[in-house]
Short mmCIF file of C-alpha atoms in Angstrom, two decimals:
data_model
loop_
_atom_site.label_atom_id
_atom_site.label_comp_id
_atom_site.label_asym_id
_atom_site.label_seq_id
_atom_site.Cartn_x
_atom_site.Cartn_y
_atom_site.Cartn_z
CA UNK A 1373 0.00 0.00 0.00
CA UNK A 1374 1.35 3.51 -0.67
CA UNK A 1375 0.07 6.42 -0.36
CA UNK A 1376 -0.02 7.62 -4.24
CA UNK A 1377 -2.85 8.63 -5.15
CA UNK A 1378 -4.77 5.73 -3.55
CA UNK A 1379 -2.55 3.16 -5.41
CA UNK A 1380 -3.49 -0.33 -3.59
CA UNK A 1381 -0.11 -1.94 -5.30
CA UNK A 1382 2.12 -2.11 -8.47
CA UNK A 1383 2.99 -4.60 -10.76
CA UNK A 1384 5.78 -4.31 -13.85
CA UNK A 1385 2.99 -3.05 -16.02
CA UNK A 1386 0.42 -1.84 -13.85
CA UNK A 1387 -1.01 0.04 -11.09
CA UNK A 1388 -4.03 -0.38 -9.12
CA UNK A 1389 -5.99 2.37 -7.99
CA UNK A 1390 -8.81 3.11 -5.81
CA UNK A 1391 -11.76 4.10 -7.94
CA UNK A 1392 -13.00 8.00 -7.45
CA UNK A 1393 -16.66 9.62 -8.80
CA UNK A 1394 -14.38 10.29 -11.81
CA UNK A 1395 -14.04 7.43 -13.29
CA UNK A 1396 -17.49 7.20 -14.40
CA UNK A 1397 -16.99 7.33 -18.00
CA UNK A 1398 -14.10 4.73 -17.64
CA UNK A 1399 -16.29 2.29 -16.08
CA UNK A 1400 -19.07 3.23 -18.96
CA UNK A 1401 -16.96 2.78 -21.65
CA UNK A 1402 -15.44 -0.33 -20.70
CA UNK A 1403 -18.87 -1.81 -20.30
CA UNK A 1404 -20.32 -0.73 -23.62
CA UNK A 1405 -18.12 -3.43 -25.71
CA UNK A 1406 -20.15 -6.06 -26.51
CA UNK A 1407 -17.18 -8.34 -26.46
CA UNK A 1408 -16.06 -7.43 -22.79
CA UNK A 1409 -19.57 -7.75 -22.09
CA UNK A 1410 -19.79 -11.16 -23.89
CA UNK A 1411 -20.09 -14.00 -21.06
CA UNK A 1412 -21.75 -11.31 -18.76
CA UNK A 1413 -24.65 -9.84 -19.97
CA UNK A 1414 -24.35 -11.58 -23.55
CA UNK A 1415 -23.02 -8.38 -24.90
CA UNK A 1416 -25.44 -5.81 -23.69
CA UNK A 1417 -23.73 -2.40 -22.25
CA UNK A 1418 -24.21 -1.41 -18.36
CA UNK A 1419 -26.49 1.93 -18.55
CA UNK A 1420 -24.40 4.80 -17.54
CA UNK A 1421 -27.30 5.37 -14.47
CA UNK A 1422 -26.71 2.37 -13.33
CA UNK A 1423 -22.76 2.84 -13.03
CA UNK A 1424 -23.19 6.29 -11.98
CA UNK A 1425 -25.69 5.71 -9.52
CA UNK A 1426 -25.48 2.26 -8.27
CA UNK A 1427 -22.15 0.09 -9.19
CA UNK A 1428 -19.58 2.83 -8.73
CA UNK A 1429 -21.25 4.18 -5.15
CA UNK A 1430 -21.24 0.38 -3.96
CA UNK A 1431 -17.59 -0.35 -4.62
CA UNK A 1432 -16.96 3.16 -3.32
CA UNK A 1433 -18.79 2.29 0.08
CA UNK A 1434 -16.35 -0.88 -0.01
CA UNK A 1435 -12.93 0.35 0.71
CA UNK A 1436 -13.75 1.57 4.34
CA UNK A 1437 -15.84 -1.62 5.22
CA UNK A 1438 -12.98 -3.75 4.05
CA UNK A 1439 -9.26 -2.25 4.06
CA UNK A 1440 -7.11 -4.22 1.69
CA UNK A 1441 -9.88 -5.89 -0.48
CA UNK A 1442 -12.22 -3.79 -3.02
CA UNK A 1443 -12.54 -3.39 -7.09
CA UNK A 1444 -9.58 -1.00 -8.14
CA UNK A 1445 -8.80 0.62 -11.89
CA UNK A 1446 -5.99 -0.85 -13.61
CA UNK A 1447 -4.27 1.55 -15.13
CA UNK A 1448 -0.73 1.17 -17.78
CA UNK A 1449 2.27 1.69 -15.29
CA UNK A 1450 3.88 3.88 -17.90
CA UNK A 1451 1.11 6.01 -19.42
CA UNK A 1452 -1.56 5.67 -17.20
CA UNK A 1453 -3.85 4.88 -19.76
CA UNK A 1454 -7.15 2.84 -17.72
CA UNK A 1455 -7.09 -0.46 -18.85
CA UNK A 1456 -10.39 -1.82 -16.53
CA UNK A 1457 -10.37 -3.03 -13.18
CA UNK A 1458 -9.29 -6.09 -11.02
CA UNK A 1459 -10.68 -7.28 -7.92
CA UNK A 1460 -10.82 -8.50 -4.55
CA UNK A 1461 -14.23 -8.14 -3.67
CA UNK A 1462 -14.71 -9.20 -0.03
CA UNK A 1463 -17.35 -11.90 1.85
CA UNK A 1464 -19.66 -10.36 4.11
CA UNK A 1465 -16.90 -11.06 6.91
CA UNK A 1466 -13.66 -10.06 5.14
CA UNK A 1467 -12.27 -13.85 5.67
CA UNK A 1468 -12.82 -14.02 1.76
CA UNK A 1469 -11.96 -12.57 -1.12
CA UNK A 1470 -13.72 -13.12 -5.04
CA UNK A 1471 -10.81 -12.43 -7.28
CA UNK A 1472 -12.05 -10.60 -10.66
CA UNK A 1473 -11.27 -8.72 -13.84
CA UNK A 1474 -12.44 -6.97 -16.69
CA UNK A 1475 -9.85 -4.93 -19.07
CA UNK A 1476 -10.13 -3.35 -22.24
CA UNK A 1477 -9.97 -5.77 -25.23
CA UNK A 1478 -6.85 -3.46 -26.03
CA UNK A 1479 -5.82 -4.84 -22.93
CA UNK A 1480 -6.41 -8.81 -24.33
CA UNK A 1481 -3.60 -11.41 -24.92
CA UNK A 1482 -0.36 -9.35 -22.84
CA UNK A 1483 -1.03 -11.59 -19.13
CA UNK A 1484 -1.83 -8.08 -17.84
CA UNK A 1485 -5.16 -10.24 -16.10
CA UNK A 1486 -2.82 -12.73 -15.15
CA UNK A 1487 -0.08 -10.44 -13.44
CA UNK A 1488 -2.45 -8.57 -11.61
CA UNK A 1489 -4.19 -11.34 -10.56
CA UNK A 1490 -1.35 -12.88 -9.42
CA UNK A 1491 -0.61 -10.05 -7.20
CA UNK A 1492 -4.07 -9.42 -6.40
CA UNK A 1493 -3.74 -13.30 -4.55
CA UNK A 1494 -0.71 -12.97 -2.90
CA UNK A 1495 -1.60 -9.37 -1.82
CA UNK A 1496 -4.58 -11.41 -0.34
CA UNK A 1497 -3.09 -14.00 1.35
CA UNK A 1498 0.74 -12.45 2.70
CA UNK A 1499 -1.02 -9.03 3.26
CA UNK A 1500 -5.10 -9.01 4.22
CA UNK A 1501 -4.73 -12.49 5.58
CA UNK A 1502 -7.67 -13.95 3.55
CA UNK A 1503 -8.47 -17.90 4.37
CA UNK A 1504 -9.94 -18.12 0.66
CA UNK A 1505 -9.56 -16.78 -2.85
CA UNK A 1506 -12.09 -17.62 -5.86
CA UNK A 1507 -13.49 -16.53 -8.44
CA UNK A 1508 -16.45 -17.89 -10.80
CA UNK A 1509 -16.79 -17.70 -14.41
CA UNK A 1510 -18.94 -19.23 -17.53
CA UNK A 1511 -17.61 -23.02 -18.39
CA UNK A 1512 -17.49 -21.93 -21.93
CA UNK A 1513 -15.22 -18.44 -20.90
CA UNK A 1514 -11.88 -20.58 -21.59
CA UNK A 1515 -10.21 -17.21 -21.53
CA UNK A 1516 -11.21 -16.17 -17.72
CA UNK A 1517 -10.38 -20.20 -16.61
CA UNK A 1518 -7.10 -19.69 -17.78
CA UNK A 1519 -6.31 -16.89 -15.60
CA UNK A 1520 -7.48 -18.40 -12.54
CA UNK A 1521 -5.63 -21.44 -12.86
CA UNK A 1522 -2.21 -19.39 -14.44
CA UNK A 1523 -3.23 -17.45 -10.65
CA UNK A 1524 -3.16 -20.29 -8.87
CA UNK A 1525 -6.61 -21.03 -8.33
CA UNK A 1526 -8.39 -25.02 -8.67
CA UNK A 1527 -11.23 -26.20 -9.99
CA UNK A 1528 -13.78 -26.85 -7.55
CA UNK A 1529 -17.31 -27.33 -9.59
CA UNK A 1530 -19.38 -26.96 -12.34
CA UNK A 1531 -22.81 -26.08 -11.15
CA UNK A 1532 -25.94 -24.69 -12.84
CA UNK A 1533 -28.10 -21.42 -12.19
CA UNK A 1534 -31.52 -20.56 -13.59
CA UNK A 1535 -31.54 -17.33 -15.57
CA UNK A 1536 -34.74 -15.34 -16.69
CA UNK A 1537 -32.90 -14.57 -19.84
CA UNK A 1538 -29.57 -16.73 -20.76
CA UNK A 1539 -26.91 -15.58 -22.42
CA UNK A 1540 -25.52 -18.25 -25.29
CA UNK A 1541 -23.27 -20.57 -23.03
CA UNK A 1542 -25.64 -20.64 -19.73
CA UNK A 1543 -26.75 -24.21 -20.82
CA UNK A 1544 -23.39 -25.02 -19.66
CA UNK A 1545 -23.42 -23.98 -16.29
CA UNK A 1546 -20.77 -21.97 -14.51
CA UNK A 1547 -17.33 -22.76 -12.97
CA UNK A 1548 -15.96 -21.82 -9.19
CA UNK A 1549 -12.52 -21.76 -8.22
CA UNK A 1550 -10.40 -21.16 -5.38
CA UNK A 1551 -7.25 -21.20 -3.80
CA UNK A 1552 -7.06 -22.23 0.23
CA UNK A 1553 -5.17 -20.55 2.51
CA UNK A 1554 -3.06 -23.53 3.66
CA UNK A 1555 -2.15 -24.41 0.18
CA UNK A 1556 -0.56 -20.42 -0.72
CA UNK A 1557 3.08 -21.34 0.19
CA UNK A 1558 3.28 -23.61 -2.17
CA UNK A 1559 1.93 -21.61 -4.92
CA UNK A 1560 3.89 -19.16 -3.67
CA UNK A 1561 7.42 -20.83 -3.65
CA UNK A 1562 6.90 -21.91 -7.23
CA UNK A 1563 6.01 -18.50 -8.24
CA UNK A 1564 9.27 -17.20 -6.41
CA UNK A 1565 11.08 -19.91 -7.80
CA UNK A 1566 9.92 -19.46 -11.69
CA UNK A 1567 11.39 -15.72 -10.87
CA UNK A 1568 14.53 -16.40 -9.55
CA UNK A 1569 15.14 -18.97 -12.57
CA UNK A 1570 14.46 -16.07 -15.24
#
């Protein structure tokens, strides 16, 4: 944590911030591509009301309830360009944390969702002092499994939800993973390891 203009941490090619009321037309935009928007709302955009005046005000309210954990913006380390936003968003006791992401498709195919999810976990486990870290996707969003398990997360379950109006892919049923407390220092030391061996 520094003190930087509410940066939570850095990375080698980002930095996550704390979201402000300004970055209402960030969060807008990055909703409004149909692709981003593909395995959650089958491609439909996020009304600017609603970010304005209910998503951005809720993970606003967060980051005093919770120190540590929260939805921050990803922004380019160099240019600080936003990117989108990763996640820690916490369990109604703070003992938890769902790990999540959402970039730009600019963003797509660098590992930018994998290195800051990778710090985002061990930011949760050697600094908040989480007992859990998961995350749940679409089976069929092959891109989003990938980062959780290149993060360190397992498969835990398929399991199926009824929706009033599925999205192409629902039929499939949706995908939780996690990561356990008492099995971090292991993913840990092979993550220190694979650095020391570059």
């Amino acid at each position: 944590m520094s003190g930087d203009g509410g940066t939570v941490l850095a990375t080698g090619r980002l930095r996550l911030r704390r979201f402000t009321a300004d970055d209402v037309n960030h969060l807008v935009e990055l909703d409004s591509d149909p692709e981003v928007m593909r395995f959650l709302t089958g491609g439909q955009p996020t009304p600017a009301e609603v970010v304005r005046a209910e998503h951005l005000p809720r993970l606003l309210a967060r980051y005093d309830r919770q120190p540590g954990l929260g939805r921050w913006a990803a922004l380019d380390r160099i240019t600080d360009e936003f990117l989108g936003w990763l996640a820690l968003d916490p369990s109604a006791n703070g003992t938890e944390a769902e790990l999540g992401y959402r970039l730009r498709r600019s963003a797509w195919g660098r590992g930018l969702a994998t290195e800051g999810a990778r710090a985002l976990v061990r930011h949760a486990f050697d600094v908040v002092g989480v007992r859990r870290v998961w995350a749940e996707t679409m089976a069929v969003n092959d891109r989003s499994r990938a980062v959780m398990a290149r993060a360190g997360l397992r498969y835990v379950r398929t399991f199926h939800l009824t929706f009033d109006d599925p999205i192409p892919g629902t039929e499939h049923g949706e995908v939780e993973y996690e990561l356990l407390r008492a099995d971090w220092p292991a993913v840990r030391q092979e993550w220190d390891a694979a650095l020391r061996a570059r």
